[in-house]
mmCIF file of N, CA, C and O in Angstrom:
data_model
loop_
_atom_site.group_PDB
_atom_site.id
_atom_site.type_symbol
_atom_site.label_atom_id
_atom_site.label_comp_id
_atom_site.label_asym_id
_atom_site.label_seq_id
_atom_site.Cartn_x
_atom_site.Cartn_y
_atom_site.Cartn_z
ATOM 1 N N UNK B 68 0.843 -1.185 0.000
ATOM 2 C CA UNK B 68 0.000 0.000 0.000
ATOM 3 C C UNK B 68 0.884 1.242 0.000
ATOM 4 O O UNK B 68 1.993 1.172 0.530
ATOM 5 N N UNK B 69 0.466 2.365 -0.556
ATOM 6 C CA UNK B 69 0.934 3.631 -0.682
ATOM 7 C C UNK B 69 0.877 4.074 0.774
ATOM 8 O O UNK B 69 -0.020 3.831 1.580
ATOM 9 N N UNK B 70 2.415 5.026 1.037
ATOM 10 C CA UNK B 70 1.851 5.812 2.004
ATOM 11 C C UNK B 70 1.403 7.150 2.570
ATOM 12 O O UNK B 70 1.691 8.083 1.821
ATOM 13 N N UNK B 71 0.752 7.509 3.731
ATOM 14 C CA UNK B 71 -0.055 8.847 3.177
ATOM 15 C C UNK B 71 -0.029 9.835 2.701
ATOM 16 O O UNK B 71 -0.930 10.446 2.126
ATOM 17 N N UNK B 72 1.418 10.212 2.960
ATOM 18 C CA UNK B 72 1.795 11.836 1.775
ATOM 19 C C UNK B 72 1.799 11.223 0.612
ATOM 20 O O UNK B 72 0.893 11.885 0.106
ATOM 21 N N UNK B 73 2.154 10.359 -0.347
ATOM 22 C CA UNK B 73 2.313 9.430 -1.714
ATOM 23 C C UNK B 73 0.718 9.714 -1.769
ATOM 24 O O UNK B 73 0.294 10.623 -2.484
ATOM 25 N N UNK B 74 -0.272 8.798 -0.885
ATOM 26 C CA UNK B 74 -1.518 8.923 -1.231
ATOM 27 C C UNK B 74 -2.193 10.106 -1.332
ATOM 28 O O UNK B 74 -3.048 10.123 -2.217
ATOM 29 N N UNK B 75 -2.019 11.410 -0.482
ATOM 30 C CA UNK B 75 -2.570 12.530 -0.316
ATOM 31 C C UNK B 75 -2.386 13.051 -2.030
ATOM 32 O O UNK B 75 -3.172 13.341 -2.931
ATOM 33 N N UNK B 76 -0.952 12.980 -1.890
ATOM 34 C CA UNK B 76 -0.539 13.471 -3.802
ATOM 35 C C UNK B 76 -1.195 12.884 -4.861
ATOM 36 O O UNK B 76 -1.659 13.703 -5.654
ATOM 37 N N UNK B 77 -1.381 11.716 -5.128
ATOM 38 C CA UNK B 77 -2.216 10.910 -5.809
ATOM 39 C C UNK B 77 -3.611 11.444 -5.558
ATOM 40 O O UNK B 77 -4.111 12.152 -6.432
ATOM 41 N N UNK B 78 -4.130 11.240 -4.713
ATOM 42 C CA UNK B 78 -5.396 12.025 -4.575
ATOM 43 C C UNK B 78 -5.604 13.220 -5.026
ATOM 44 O O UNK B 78 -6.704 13.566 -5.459
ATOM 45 N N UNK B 79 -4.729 13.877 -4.985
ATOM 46 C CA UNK B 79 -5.012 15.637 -5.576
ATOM 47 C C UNK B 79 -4.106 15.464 -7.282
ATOM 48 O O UNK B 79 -4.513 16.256 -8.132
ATOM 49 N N UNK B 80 -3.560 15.000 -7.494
ATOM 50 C CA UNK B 80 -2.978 14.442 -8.672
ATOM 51 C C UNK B 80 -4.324 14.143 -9.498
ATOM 52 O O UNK B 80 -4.691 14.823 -10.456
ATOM 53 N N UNK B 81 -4.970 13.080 -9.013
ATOM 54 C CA UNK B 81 -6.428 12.041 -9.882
ATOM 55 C C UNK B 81 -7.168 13.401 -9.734
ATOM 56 O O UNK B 81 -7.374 13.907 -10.837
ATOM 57 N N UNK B 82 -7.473 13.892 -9.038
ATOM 58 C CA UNK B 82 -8.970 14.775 -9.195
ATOM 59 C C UNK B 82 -8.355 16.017 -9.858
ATOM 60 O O UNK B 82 -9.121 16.948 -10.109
ATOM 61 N N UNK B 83 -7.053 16.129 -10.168
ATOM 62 C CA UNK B 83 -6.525 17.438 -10.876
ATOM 63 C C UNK B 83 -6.802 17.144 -12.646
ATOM 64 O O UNK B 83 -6.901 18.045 -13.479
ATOM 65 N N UNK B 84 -6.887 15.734 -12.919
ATOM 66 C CA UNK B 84 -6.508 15.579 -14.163
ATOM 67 C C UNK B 84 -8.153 15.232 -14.206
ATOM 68 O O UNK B 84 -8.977 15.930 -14.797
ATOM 69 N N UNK B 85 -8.488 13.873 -13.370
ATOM 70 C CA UNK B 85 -10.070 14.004 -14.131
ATOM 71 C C UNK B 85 -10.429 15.100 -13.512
ATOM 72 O O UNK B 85 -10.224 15.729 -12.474
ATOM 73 N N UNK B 86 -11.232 15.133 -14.807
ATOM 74 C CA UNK B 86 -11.893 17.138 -14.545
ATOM 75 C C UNK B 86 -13.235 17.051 -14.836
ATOM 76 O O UNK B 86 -13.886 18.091 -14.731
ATOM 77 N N UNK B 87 -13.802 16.030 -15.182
ATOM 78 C CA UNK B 87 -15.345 15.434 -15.098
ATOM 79 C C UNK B 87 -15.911 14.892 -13.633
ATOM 80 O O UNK B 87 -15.500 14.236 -12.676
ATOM 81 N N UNK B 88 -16.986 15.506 -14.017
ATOM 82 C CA UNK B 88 -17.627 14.898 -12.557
ATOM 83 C C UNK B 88 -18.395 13.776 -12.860
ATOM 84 O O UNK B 88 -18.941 13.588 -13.947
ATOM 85 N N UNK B 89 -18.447 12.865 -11.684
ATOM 86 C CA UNK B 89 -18.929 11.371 -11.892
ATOM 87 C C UNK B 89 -20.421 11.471 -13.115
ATOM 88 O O UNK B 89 -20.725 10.571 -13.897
ATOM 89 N N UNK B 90 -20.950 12.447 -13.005
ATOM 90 C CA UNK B 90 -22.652 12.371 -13.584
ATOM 91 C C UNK B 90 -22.212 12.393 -14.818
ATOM 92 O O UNK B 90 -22.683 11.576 -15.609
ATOM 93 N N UNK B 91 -21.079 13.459 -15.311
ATOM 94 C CA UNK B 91 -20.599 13.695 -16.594
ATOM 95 C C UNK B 91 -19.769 12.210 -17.306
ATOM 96 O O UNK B 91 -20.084 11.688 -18.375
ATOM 97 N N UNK B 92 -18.888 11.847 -16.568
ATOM 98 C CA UNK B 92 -18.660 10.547 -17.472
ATOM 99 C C UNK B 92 -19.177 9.518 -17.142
ATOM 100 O O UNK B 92 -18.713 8.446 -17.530
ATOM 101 N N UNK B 93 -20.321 9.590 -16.303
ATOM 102 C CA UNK B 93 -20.880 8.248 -16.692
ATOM 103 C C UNK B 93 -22.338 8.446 -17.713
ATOM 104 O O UNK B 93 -22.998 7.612 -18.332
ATOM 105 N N UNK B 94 -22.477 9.874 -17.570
ATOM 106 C CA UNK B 94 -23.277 9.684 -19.268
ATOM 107 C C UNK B 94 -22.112 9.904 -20.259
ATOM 108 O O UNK B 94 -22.552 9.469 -21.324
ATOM 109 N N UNK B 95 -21.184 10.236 -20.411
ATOM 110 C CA UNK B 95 -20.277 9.846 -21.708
ATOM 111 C C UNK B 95 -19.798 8.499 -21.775
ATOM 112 O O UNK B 95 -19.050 8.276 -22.727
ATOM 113 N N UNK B 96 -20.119 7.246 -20.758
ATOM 114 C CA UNK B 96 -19.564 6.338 -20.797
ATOM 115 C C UNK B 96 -20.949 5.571 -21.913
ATOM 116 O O UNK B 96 -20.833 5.006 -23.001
ATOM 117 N N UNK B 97 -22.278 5.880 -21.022
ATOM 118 C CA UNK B 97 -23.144 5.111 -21.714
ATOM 119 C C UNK B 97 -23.333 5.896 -22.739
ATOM 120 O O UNK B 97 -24.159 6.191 -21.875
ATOM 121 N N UNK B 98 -23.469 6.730 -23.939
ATOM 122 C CA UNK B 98 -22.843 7.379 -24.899
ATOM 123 C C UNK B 98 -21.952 6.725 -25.750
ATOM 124 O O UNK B 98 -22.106 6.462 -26.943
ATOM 125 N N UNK B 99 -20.905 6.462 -24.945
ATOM 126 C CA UNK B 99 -20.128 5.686 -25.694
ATOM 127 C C UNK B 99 -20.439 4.560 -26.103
ATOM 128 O O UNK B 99 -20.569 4.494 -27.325
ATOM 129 N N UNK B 100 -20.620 3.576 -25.500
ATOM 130 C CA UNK B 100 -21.203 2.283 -26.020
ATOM 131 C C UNK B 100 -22.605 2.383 -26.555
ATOM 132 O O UNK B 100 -22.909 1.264 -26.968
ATOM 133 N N UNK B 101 -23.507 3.159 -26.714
ATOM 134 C CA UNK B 101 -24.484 3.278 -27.498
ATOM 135 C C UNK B 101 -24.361 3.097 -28.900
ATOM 136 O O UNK B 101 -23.652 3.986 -29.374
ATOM 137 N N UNK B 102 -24.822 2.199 -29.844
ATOM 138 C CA UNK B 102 -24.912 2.279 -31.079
ATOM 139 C C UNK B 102 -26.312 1.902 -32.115
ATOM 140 O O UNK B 102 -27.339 1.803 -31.444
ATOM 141 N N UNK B 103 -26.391 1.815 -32.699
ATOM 142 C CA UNK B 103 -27.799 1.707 -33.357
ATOM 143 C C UNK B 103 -28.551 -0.087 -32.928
ATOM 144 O O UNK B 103 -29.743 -0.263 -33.181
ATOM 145 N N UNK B 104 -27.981 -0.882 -32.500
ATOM 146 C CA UNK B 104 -28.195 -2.031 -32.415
ATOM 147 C C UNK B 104 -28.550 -2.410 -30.901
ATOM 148 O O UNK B 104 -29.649 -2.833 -30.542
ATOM 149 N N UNK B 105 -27.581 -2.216 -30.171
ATOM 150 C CA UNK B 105 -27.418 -2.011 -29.010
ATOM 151 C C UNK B 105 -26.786 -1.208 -27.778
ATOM 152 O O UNK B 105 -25.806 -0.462 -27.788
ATOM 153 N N UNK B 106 -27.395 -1.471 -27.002
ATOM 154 C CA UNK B 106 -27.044 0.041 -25.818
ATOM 155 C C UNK B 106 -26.321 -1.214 -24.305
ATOM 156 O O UNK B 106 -26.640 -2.399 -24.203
ATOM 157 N N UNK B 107 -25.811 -0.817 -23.804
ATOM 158 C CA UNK B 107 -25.196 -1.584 -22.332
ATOM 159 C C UNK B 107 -25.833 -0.844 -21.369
ATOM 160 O O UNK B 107 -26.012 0.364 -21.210
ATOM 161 N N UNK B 108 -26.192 -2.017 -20.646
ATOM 162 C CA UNK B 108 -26.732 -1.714 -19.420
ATOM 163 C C UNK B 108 -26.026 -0.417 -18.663
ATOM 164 O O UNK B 108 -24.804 -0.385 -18.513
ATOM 165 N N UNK B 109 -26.928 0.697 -18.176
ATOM 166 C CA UNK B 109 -26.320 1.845 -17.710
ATOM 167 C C UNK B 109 -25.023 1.214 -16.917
ATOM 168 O O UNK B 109 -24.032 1.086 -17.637
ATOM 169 N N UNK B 110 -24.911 0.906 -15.900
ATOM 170 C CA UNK B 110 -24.500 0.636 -15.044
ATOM 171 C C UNK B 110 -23.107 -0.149 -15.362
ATOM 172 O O UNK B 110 -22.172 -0.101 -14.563
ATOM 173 N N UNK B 111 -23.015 -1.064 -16.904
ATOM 174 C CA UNK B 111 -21.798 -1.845 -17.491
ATOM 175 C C UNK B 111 -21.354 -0.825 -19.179
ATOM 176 O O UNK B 111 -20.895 -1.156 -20.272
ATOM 177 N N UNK B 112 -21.812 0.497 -18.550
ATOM 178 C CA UNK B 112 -21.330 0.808 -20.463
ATOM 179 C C UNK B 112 -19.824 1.716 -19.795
ATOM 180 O O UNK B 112 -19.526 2.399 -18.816
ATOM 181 N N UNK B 113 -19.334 1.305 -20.767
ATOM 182 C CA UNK B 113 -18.033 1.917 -20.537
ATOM 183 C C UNK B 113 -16.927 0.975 -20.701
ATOM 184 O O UNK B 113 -17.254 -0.171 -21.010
ATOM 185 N N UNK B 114 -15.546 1.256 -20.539
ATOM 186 C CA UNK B 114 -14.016 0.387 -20.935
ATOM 187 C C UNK B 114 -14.383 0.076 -19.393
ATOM 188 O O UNK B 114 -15.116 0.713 -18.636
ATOM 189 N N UNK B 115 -13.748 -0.937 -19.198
ATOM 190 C CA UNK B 115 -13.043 -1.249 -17.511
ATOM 191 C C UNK B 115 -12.235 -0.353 -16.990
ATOM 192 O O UNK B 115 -12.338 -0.599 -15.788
ATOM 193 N N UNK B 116 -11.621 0.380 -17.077
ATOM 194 C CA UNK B 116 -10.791 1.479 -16.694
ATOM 195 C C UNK B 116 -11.725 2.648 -16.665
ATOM 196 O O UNK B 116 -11.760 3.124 -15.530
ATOM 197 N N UNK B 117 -12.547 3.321 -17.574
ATOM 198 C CA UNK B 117 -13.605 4.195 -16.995
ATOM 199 C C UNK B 117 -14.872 3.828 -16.467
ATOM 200 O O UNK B 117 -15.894 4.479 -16.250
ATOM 201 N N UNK B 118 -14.605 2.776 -16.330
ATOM 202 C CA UNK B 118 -15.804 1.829 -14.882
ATOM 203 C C UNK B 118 -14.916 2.111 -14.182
ATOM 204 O O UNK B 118 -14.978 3.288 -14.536
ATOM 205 N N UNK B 119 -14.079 2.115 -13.456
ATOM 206 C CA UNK B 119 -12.761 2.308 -12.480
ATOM 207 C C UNK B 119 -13.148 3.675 -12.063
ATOM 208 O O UNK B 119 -13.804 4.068 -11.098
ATOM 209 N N UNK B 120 -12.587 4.279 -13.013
ATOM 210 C CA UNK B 120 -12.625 5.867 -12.739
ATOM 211 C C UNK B 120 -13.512 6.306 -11.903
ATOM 212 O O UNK B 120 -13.226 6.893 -10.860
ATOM 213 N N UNK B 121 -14.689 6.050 -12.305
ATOM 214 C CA UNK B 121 -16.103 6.288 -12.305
ATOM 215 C C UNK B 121 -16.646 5.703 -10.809
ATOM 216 O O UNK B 121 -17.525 6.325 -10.212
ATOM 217 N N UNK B 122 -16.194 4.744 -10.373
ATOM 218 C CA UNK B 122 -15.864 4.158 -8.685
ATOM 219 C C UNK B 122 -15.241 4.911 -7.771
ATOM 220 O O UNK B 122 -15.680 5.360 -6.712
ATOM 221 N N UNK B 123 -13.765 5.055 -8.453
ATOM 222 C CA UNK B 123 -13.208 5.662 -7.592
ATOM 223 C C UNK B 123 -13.826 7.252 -7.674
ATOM 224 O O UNK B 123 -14.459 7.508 -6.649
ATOM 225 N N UNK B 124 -13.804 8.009 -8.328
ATOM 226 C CA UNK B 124 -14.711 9.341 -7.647
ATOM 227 C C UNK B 124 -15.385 8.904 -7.342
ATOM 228 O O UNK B 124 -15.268 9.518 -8.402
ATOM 229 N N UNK B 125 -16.686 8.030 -6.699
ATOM 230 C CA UNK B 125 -17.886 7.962 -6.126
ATOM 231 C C UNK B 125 -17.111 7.702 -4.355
ATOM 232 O O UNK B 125 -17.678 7.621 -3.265
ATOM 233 N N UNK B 126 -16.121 7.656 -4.595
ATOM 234 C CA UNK B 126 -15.614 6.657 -2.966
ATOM 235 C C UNK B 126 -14.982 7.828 -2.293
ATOM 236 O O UNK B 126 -14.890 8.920 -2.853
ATOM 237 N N UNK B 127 -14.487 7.559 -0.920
ATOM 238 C CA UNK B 127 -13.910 8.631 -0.392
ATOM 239 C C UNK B 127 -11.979 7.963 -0.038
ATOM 240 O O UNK B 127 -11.537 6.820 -0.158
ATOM 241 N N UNK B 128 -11.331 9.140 0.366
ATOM 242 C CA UNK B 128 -10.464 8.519 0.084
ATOM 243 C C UNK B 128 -9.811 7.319 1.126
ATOM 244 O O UNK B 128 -8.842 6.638 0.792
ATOM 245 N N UNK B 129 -10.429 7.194 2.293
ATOM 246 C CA UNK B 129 -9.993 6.194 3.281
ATOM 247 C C UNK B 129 -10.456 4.611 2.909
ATOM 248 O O UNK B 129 -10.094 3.611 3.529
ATOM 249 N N UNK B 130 -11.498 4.651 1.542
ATOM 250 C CA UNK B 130 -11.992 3.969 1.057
ATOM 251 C C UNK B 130 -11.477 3.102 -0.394
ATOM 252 O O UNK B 130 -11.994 2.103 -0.893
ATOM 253 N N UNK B 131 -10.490 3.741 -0.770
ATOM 254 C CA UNK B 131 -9.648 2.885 -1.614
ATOM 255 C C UNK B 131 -8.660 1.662 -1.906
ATOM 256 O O UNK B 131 -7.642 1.382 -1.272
ATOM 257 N N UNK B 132 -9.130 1.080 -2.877
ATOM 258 C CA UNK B 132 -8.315 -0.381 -2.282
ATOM 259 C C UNK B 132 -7.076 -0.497 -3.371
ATOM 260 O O UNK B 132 -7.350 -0.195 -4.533
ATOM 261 N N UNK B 133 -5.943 -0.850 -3.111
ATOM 262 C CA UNK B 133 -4.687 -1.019 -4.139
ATOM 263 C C UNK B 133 -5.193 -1.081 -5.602
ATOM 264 O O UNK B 133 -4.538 -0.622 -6.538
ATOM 265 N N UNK B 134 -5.985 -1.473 -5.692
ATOM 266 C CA UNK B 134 -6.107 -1.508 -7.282
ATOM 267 C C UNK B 134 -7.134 -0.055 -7.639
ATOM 268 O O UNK B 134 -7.090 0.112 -8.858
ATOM 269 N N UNK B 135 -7.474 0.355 -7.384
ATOM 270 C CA UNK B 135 -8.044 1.535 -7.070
ATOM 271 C C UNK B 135 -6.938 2.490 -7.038
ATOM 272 O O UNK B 135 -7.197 3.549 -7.610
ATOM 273 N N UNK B 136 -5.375 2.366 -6.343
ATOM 274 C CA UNK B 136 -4.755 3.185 -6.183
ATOM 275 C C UNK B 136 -3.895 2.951 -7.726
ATOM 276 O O UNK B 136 -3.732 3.912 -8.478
ATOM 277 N N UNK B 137 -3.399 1.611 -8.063
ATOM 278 C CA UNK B 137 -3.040 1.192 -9.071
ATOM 279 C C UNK B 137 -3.438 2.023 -10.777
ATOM 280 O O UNK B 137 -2.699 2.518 -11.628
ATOM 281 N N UNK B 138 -5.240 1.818 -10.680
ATOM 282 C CA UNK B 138 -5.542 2.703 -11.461
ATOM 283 C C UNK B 138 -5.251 4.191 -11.654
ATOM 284 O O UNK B 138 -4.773 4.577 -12.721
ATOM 285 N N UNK B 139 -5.570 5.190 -10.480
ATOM 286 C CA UNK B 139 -5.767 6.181 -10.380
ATOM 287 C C UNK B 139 -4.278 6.366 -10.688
ATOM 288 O O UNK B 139 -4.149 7.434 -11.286
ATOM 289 N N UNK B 140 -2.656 5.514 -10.452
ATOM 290 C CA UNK B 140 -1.685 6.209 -11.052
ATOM 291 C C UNK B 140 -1.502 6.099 -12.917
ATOM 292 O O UNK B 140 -0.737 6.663 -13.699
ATOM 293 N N UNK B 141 -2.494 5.197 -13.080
ATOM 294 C CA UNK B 141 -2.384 4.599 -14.519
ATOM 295 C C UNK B 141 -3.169 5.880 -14.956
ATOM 296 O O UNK B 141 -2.311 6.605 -15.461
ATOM 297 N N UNK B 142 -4.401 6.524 -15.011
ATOM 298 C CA UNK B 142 -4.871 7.622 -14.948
ATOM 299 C C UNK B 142 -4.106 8.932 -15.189
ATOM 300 O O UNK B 142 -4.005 9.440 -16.306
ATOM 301 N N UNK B 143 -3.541 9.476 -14.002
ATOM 302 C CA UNK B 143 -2.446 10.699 -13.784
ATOM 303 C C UNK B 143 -1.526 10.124 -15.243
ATOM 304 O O UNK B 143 -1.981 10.643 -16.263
ATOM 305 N N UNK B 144 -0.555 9.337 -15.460
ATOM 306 C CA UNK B 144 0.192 9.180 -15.982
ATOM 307 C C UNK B 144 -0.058 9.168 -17.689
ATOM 308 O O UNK B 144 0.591 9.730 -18.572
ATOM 309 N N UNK B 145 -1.348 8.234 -17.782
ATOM 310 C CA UNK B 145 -1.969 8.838 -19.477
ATOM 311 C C UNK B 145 -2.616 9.845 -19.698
ATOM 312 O O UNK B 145 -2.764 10.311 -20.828
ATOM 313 N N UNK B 146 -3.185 10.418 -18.461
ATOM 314 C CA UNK B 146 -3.662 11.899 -19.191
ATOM 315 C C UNK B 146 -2.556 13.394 -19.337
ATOM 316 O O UNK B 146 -2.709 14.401 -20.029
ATOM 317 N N UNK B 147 -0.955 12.853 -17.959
ATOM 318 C CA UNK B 147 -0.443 13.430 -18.054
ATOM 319 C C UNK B 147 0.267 13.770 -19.148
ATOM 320 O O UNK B 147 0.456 14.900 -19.598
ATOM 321 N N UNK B 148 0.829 12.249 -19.737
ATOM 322 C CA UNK B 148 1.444 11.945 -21.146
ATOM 323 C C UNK B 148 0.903 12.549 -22.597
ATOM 324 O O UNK B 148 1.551 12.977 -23.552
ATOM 325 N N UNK B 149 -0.523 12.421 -22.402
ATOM 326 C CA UNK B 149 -1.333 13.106 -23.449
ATOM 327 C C UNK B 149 -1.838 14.549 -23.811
ATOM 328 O O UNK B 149 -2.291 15.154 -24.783
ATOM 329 N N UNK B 150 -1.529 14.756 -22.570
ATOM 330 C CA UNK B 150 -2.120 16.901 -22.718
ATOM 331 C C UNK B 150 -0.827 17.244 -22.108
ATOM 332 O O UNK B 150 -0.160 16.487 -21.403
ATOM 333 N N UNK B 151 -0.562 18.323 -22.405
ATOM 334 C CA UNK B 151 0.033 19.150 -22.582
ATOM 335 C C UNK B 151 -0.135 20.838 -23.079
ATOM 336 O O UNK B 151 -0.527 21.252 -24.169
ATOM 337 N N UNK B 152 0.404 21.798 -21.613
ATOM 338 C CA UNK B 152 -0.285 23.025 -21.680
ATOM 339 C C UNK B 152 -0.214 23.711 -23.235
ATOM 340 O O UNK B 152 -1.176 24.301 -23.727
ATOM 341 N N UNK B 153 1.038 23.539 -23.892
ATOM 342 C CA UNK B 153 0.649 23.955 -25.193
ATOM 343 C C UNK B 153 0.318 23.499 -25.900
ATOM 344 O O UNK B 153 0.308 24.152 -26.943
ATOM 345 N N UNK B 154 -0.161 22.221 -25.973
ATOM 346 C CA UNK B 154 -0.696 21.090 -26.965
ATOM 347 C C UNK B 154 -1.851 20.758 -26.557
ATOM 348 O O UNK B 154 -1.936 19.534 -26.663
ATOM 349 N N UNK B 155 -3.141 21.359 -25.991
ATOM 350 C CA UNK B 155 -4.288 20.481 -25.878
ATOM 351 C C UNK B 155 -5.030 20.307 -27.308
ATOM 352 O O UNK B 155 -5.019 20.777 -28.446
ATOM 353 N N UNK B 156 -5.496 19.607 -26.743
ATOM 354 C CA UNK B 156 -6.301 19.090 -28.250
ATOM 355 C C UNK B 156 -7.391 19.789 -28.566
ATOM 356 O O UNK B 156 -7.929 20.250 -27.559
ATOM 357 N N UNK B 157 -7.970 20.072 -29.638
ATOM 358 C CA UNK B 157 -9.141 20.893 -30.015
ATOM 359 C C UNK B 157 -9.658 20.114 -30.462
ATOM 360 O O UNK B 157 -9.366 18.920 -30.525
ATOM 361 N N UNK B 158 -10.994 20.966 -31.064
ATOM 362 C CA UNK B 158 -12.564 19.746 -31.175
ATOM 363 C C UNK B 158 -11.983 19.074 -32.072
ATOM 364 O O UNK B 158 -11.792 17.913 -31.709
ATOM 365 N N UNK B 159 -11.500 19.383 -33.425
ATOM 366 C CA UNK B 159 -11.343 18.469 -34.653
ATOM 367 C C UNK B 159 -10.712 17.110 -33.998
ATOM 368 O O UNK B 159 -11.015 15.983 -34.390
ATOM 369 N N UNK B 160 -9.521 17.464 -32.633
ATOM 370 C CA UNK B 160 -8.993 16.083 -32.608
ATOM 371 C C UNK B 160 -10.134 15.005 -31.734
ATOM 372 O O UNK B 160 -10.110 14.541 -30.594
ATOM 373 N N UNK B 161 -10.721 14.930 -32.424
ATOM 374 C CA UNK B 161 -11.855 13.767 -31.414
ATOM 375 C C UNK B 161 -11.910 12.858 -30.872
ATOM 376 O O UNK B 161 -12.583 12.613 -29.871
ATOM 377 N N UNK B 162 -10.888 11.900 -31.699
ATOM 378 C CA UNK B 162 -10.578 10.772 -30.633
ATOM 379 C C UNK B 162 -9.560 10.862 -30.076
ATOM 380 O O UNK B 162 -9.119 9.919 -29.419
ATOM 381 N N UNK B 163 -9.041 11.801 -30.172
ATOM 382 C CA UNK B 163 -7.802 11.492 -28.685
ATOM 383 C C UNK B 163 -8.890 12.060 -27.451
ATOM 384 O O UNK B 163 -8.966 11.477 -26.370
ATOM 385 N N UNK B 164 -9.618 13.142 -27.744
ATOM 386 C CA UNK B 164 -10.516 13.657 -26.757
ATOM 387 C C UNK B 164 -11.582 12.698 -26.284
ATOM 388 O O UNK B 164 -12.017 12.423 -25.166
ATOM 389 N N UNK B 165 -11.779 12.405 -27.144
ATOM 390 C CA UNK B 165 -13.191 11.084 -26.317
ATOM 391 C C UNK B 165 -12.115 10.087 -26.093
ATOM 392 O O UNK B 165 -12.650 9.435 -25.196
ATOM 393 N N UNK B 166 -10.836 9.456 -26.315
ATOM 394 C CA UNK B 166 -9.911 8.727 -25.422
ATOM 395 C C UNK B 166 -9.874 9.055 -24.247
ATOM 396 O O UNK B 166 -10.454 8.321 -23.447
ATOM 397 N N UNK B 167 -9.147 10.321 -23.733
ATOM 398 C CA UNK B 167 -9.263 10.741 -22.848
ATOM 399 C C UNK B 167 -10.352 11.023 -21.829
ATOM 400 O O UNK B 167 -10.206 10.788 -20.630
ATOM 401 N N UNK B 168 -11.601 11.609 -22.436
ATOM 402 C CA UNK B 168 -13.262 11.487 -21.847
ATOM 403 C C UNK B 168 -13.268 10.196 -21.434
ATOM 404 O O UNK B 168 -13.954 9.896 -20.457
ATOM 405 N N UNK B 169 -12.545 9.272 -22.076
ATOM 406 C CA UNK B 169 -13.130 7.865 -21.175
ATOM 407 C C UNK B 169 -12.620 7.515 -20.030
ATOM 408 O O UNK B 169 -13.058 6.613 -19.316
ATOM 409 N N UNK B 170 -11.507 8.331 -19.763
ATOM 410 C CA UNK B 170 -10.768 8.225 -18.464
ATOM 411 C C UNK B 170 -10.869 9.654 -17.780
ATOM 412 O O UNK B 170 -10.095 10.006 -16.890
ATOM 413 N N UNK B 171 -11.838 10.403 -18.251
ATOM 414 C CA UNK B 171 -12.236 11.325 -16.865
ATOM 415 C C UNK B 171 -12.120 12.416 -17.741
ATOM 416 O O UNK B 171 -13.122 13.071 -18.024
ATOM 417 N N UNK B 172 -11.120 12.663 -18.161
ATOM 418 C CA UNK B 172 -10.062 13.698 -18.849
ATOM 419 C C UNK B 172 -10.948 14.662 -20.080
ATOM 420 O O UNK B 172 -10.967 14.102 -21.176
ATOM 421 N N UNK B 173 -11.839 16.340 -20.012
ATOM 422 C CA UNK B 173 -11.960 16.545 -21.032
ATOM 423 C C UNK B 173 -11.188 17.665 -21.132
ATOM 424 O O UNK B 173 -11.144 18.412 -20.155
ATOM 425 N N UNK B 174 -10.517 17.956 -22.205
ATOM 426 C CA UNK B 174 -9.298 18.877 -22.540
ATOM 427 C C UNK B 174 -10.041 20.051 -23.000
ATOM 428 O O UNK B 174 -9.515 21.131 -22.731
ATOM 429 N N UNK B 175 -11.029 20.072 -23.564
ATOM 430 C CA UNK B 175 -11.787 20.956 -23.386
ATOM 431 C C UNK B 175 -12.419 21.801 -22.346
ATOM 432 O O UNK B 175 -12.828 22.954 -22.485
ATOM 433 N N UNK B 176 -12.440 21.046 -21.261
ATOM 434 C CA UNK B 176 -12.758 21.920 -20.133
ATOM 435 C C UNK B 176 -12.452 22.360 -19.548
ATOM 436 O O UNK B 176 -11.338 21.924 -19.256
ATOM 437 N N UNK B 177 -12.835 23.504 -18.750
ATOM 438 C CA UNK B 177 -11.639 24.765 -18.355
ATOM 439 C C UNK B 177 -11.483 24.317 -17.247
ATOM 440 O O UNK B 177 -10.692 24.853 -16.471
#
């Protein structure tokens, strides 16, 4: 297990980068898997990793379990890798942006 200054940072690290609030990506999750055929159960639409996401903001932080912490550095580290203050992405780039939307992340938002 992490320990608590490591975790405190991580904690303000994850909620610095996702910048969506739980209501917001979990309707972009079911969104996402929506297609003309079929839709996923609210509750299973989404990657496994923004099912993750989407947990861990609902939890508090005395409430996290290693893989929970596991994620949330996998998180920090691809959204860190991917934006960049002079490089965010604009609307045209869409799927790196809905990549990122699936892990919390909209670069669009202020």
């Amino acid at each position: 297990m992490t320990d608590a200054l490591e975790l405190d940072a991580l904690w303000e690290d994850f909620h610095r980068v996702v910048n969506m609030t739980s209501q917001e990506l979990a309707a972009w999750l079911r969104v996402r898997d929506a297609d003309e055929d079929t839709e996923a159960l609210p509750d299973q639409a989404g990657s496994p990793t923004g099912q993750h996401v989407l947990a861990i903001l609902q939890k508090r932080r005395t409430d996290l379990t290693d893989d929970d912490i596991r994620v949330m550095y996998k998180v920090v580290d691809t959204v860190t890798a991917q934006t960049d203050v002079e490089n965010e992405p604009d609307a045209e780039e869409t799927r790196r942006r809905h990549r990122l939307m699936t892990l919390g992340h909209d670069p669009l938002k202020p």
